[in-house]
mmCIF file of C-alpha atoms in Angstrom:
data_model
loop_
_atom_site.group_PDB
_atom_site.id
_atom_site.type_symbol
_atom_site.label_atom_id
_atom_site.label_comp_id
_atom_site.label_asym_id
_atom_site.label_seq_id
_atom_site.Cartn_x
_atom_site.Cartn_y
_atom_site.Cartn_z
ATOM 1 C CA UNK R 1 -30.361 33.513 -61.463
ATOM 2 C CA UNK R 2 -29.335 32.633 -58.482
ATOM 3 C CA UNK R 3 -31.581 34.536 -56.263
ATOM 4 C CA UNK R 4 -34.507 32.790 -59.078
ATOM 5 C CA UNK R 5 -32.946 29.244 -57.485
ATOM 6 C CA UNK R 6 -33.165 30.705 -53.846
ATOM 7 C CA UNK R 7 -36.543 31.648 -54.141
ATOM 8 C CA UNK R 8 -37.608 28.227 -55.688
ATOM 9 C CA UNK R 9 -36.112 26.268 -52.907
ATOM 10 C CA UNK R 10 -37.763 28.591 -50.469
ATOM 11 C CA UNK R 11 -41.676 27.572 -52.956
ATOM 12 C CA UNK R 12 -40.479 24.113 -52.377
ATOM 13 C CA UNK R 13 -39.665 24.470 -48.634
ATOM 14 C CA UNK R 14 -43.383 26.289 -48.051
ATOM 15 C CA UNK R 15 -44.974 22.981 -50.159
ATOM 16 C CA UNK R 16 -42.722 20.819 -48.543
ATOM 17 C CA UNK R 17 -43.920 22.618 -44.460
ATOM 18 C CA UNK R 18 -47.692 21.466 -46.548
ATOM 19 C CA UNK R 19 -46.650 17.435 -45.221
ATOM 20 C CA UNK R 20 -47.069 18.533 -41.547
ATOM 21 C CA UNK R 21 -50.196 19.043 -42.393
ATOM 22 C CA UNK R 22 -52.518 16.632 -43.643
ATOM 23 C CA UNK R 23 -52.704 16.269 -47.350
ATOM 24 C CA UNK R 24 -56.391 15.540 -49.261
ATOM 25 C CA UNK R 25 -57.503 14.649 -52.054
ATOM 26 C CA UNK R 26 -59.890 14.433 -54.202
ATOM 27 C CA UNK R 27 -59.229 12.087 -57.388
ATOM 28 C CA UNK R 28 -61.627 13.696 -61.254
ATOM 29 C CA UNK R 29 -60.706 10.089 -63.295
ATOM 30 C CA UNK R 30 -58.022 8.190 -63.059
ATOM 31 C CA UNK R 31 -55.982 9.773 -64.463
ATOM 32 C CA UNK R 32 -56.401 13.224 -62.727
ATOM 33 C CA UNK R 33 -56.773 14.352 -59.214
ATOM 34 C CA UNK R 34 -56.740 17.284 -56.675
ATOM 35 C CA UNK R 35 -54.396 17.449 -53.594
ATOM 36 C CA UNK R 36 -54.247 20.416 -50.777
ATOM 37 C CA UNK R 37 -53.446 21.595 -47.735
ATOM 38 C CA UNK R 38 -56.189 23.694 -45.403
ATOM 39 C CA UNK R 39 -54.555 25.587 -43.206
ATOM 40 C CA UNK R 40 -54.813 24.811 -38.971
ATOM 41 C CA UNK R 41 -57.737 26.925 -38.797
ATOM 42 C CA UNK R 42 -59.489 24.418 -41.891
ATOM 43 C CA UNK R 43 -60.422 28.428 -43.501
ATOM 44 C CA UNK R 44 -57.876 28.874 -45.715
ATOM 45 C CA UNK R 45 -55.821 26.269 -48.803
ATOM 46 C CA UNK R 46 -52.324 26.651 -47.620
ATOM 47 C CA UNK R 47 -51.622 24.571 -51.356
ATOM 48 C CA UNK R 48 -52.532 23.105 -54.551
ATOM 49 C CA UNK R 49 -51.705 20.683 -56.556
ATOM 50 C CA UNK R 50 -53.382 19.691 -59.953
ATOM 51 C CA UNK R 51 -52.037 16.426 -61.676
ATOM 52 C CA UNK R 52 -53.550 15.349 -64.705
ATOM 53 C CA UNK R 53 -51.069 12.597 -66.560
ATOM 54 C CA UNK R 54 -47.568 13.832 -66.455
ATOM 55 C CA UNK R 55 -48.794 17.500 -66.127
ATOM 56 C CA UNK R 56 -48.182 18.794 -63.361
ATOM 57 C CA UNK R 57 -50.222 22.504 -61.504
ATOM 58 C CA UNK R 58 -48.624 23.755 -58.091
ATOM 59 C CA UNK R 59 -50.402 26.536 -56.186
ATOM 60 C CA UNK R 60 -49.156 27.719 -53.030
ATOM 61 C CA UNK R 61 -49.566 29.921 -50.711
ATOM 62 C CA UNK R 62 -47.958 32.141 -47.415
ATOM 63 C CA UNK R 63 -50.108 31.402 -43.846
ATOM 64 C CA UNK R 64 -48.847 35.012 -42.882
ATOM 65 C CA UNK R 65 -50.144 37.303 -46.038
ATOM 66 C CA UNK R 66 -51.012 36.784 -49.881
ATOM 67 C CA UNK R 67 -48.047 36.257 -51.598
ATOM 68 C CA UNK R 68 -47.931 32.369 -53.545
ATOM 69 C CA UNK R 69 -46.787 30.462 -55.956
ATOM 70 C CA UNK R 70 -46.885 29.108 -59.491
ATOM 71 C CA UNK R 71 -45.332 25.868 -60.854
ATOM 72 C CA UNK R 72 -46.848 24.778 -64.064
ATOM 73 C CA UNK R 73 -44.874 21.824 -66.233
ATOM 74 C CA UNK R 74 -46.275 19.787 -68.971
ATOM 75 C CA UNK R 75 -44.673 16.643 -69.762
ATOM 76 C CA UNK R 76 -40.728 17.368 -67.625
ATOM 77 C CA UNK R 77 -40.554 19.585 -71.098
ATOM 78 C CA UNK R 78 -41.960 22.775 -69.993
ATOM 79 C CA UNK R 79 -41.639 24.461 -66.459
ATOM 80 C CA UNK R 80 -43.128 28.236 -65.236
ATOM 81 C CA UNK R 81 -42.376 28.916 -62.293
ATOM 82 C CA UNK R 82 -43.652 32.601 -60.807
ATOM 83 C CA UNK R 83 -44.177 34.094 -57.434
ATOM 84 C CA UNK R 84 -46.224 37.109 -56.528
ATOM 85 C CA UNK R 85 -47.886 38.931 -54.707
ATOM 86 C CA UNK R 86 -51.244 41.152 -55.238
ATOM 87 C CA UNK R 87 -49.112 44.074 -56.000
ATOM 88 C CA UNK R 88 -45.987 42.550 -57.335
ATOM 89 C CA UNK R 89 -44.223 40.012 -59.171
ATOM 90 C CA UNK R 90 -41.215 38.852 -57.778
ATOM 91 C CA UNK R 91 -39.723 36.656 -60.351
ATOM 92 C CA UNK R 92 -41.171 33.785 -62.742
ATOM 93 C CA UNK R 93 -39.162 31.399 -65.037
ATOM 94 C CA UNK R 94 -40.204 29.807 -68.035
ATOM 95 C CA UNK R 95 -38.342 26.556 -70.041
ATOM 96 C CA UNK R 96 -38.381 24.670 -72.289
ATOM 97 C CA UNK R 97 -35.560 21.913 -72.055
ATOM 98 C CA UNK R 98 -37.200 20.846 -75.547
ATOM 99 C CA UNK R 99 -36.045 23.666 -77.539
ATOM 100 C CA UNK R 100 -33.870 24.764 -74.986
ATOM 101 C CA UNK R 101 -34.546 27.304 -74.061
ATOM 102 C CA UNK R 102 -34.576 29.416 -70.511
ATOM 103 C CA UNK R 103 -36.213 32.762 -69.362
ATOM 104 C CA UNK R 104 -35.892 34.900 -65.762
ATOM 105 C CA UNK R 105 -36.568 37.529 -64.308
ATOM 106 C CA UNK R 106 -35.879 38.130 -60.159
ATOM 107 C CA UNK R 107 -37.464 41.826 -59.232
ATOM 108 C CA UNK R 108 -36.750 42.218 -56.442
ATOM 109 C CA UNK R 109 -37.934 45.076 -52.917
ATOM 110 C CA UNK R 110 -35.886 47.699 -53.564
ATOM 111 C CA UNK R 111 -36.116 48.239 -57.207
ATOM 112 C CA UNK R 112 -33.270 45.718 -58.069
ATOM 113 C CA UNK R 113 -33.760 43.687 -61.448
ATOM 114 C CA UNK R 114 -32.294 40.397 -62.956
ATOM 115 C CA UNK R 115 -33.009 39.148 -65.811
ATOM 116 C CA UNK R 116 -32.062 35.793 -68.137
ATOM 117 C CA UNK R 117 -31.864 34.190 -71.528
ATOM 118 C CA UNK R 118 -30.641 31.397 -72.541
ATOM 119 C CA UNK R 119 -30.521 29.595 -75.484
ATOM 120 C CA UNK R 120 -29.541 26.442 -77.678
ATOM 121 C CA UNK R 121 -27.274 29.709 -79.948
ATOM 122 C CA UNK R 122 -27.626 33.127 -77.738
ATOM 123 C CA UNK R 123 -26.663 33.656 -74.536
ATOM 124 C CA UNK R 124 -27.865 36.784 -72.213
ATOM 125 C CA UNK R 125 -27.870 38.160 -67.986
ATOM 126 C CA UNK R 126 -28.351 41.552 -67.636
ATOM 127 C CA UNK R 127 -28.872 42.695 -63.419
ATOM 128 C CA UNK R 128 -30.003 46.867 -62.354
ATOM 129 C CA UNK R 129 -29.205 47.307 -59.736
ATOM 130 C CA UNK R 130 -30.777 50.735 -58.102
ATOM 131 C CA UNK R 131 -28.781 52.273 -54.917
ATOM 132 C CA UNK R 132 -29.617 54.682 -52.311
ATOM 133 C CA UNK R 133 -26.362 56.309 -52.448
ATOM 134 C CA UNK R 134 -26.608 56.854 -55.776
ATOM 135 C CA UNK R 135 -27.486 56.378 -59.283
ATOM 136 C CA UNK R 136 -28.417 52.677 -61.202
ATOM 137 C CA UNK R 137 -26.131 50.660 -62.427
ATOM 138 C CA UNK R 138 -26.447 48.021 -65.464
ATOM 139 C CA UNK R 139 -24.359 44.547 -65.507
ATOM 140 C CA UNK R 140 -24.893 43.234 -68.877
ATOM 141 C CA UNK R 141 -23.332 40.450 -71.126
ATOM 142 C CA UNK R 142 -24.298 38.903 -74.049
ATOM 143 C CA UNK R 143 -22.890 35.569 -75.306
ATOM 144 C CA UNK R 144 -23.252 33.628 -79.426
ATOM 145 C CA UNK R 145 -22.481 30.320 -79.751
ATOM 146 C CA UNK R 146 -21.051 30.277 -76.735
ATOM 147 C CA UNK R 147 -17.758 32.182 -77.719
ATOM 148 C CA UNK R 148 -17.927 36.217 -79.454
ATOM 149 C CA UNK R 149 -19.397 38.643 -77.001
ATOM 150 C CA UNK R 150 -19.520 41.137 -74.981
ATOM 151 C CA UNK R 151 -20.351 43.173 -71.301
ATOM 152 C CA UNK R 152 -21.260 45.958 -71.186
ATOM 153 C CA UNK R 153 -21.444 48.648 -67.438
ATOM 154 C CA UNK R 154 -23.189 51.468 -67.333
ATOM 155 C CA UNK R 155 -23.129 53.630 -64.265
ATOM 156 C CA UNK R 156 -25.101 57.588 -63.036
ATOM 157 C CA UNK R 157 -23.142 59.845 -64.314
ATOM 158 C CA UNK R 158 -22.838 58.896 -67.461
ATOM 159 C CA UNK R 159 -20.044 56.676 -67.409
ATOM 160 C CA UNK R 160 -19.870 52.690 -68.977
ATOM 161 C CA UNK R 161 -17.002 50.099 -69.748
ATOM 162 C CA UNK R 162 -17.329 47.513 -73.022
ATOM 163 C CA UNK R 163 -15.602 44.662 -73.393
ATOM 164 C CA UNK R 164 -16.027 42.229 -76.093
ATOM 165 C CA UNK R 165 -14.936 38.192 -74.784
ATOM 166 C CA UNK R 166 -12.661 37.834 -77.900
ATOM 167 C CA UNK R 167 -10.326 40.520 -75.880
ATOM 168 C CA UNK R 168 -9.887 42.482 -80.012
ATOM 169 C CA UNK R 169 -11.716 45.347 -78.254
ATOM 170 C CA UNK R 170 -12.173 47.254 -74.981
ATOM 171 C CA UNK R 171 -13.856 50.770 -74.966
ATOM 172 C CA UNK R 172 -14.290 52.656 -71.497
ATOM 173 C CA UNK R 173 -15.946 56.184 -71.687
ATOM 174 C CA UNK R 174 -15.466 58.626 -68.332
ATOM 175 C CA UNK R 175 -17.205 61.609 -69.416
ATOM 176 C CA UNK R 176 -15.001 65.231 -68.680
ATOM 177 C CA UNK R 177 -15.694 68.011 -66.025
ATOM 178 C CA UNK R 178 -16.882 70.704 -68.226
#
């Protein structure tokens, strides 16, 4: 989850750097306008805001390559953010404040994945790590109603451990050599 916020902050910094360039604006109606920034050569759009009433769509592109970010907000309740390139998705997040729902995914360069989902009664965080020295590892934590849940760690070679948050049940498994 921290990585999602880090990537979103980087997008904000990128978008704020557009302020150095001249922001151009086109008014389509009283409540609808498009603001955009061109690269210094004037041939590439680096960022664009589409504002329609209380809804906002932001798109920004990097100058060096084809990476882009997309952010959509609807009346401050629903938001969706995505960072991607033509080849791959880096991260996305969806948030519905009215219905108390959040979901985020980070897909990192070496195959690691960070996944989070939160609702009013269910919270799950799953991290999958791909390591170069040995095979991967998965950490998962699930909590129901903010109280009961479990933590599960899966390791390469079939090892795992599971711990319930109420501490009534703990279990570890290490496969025996045959």
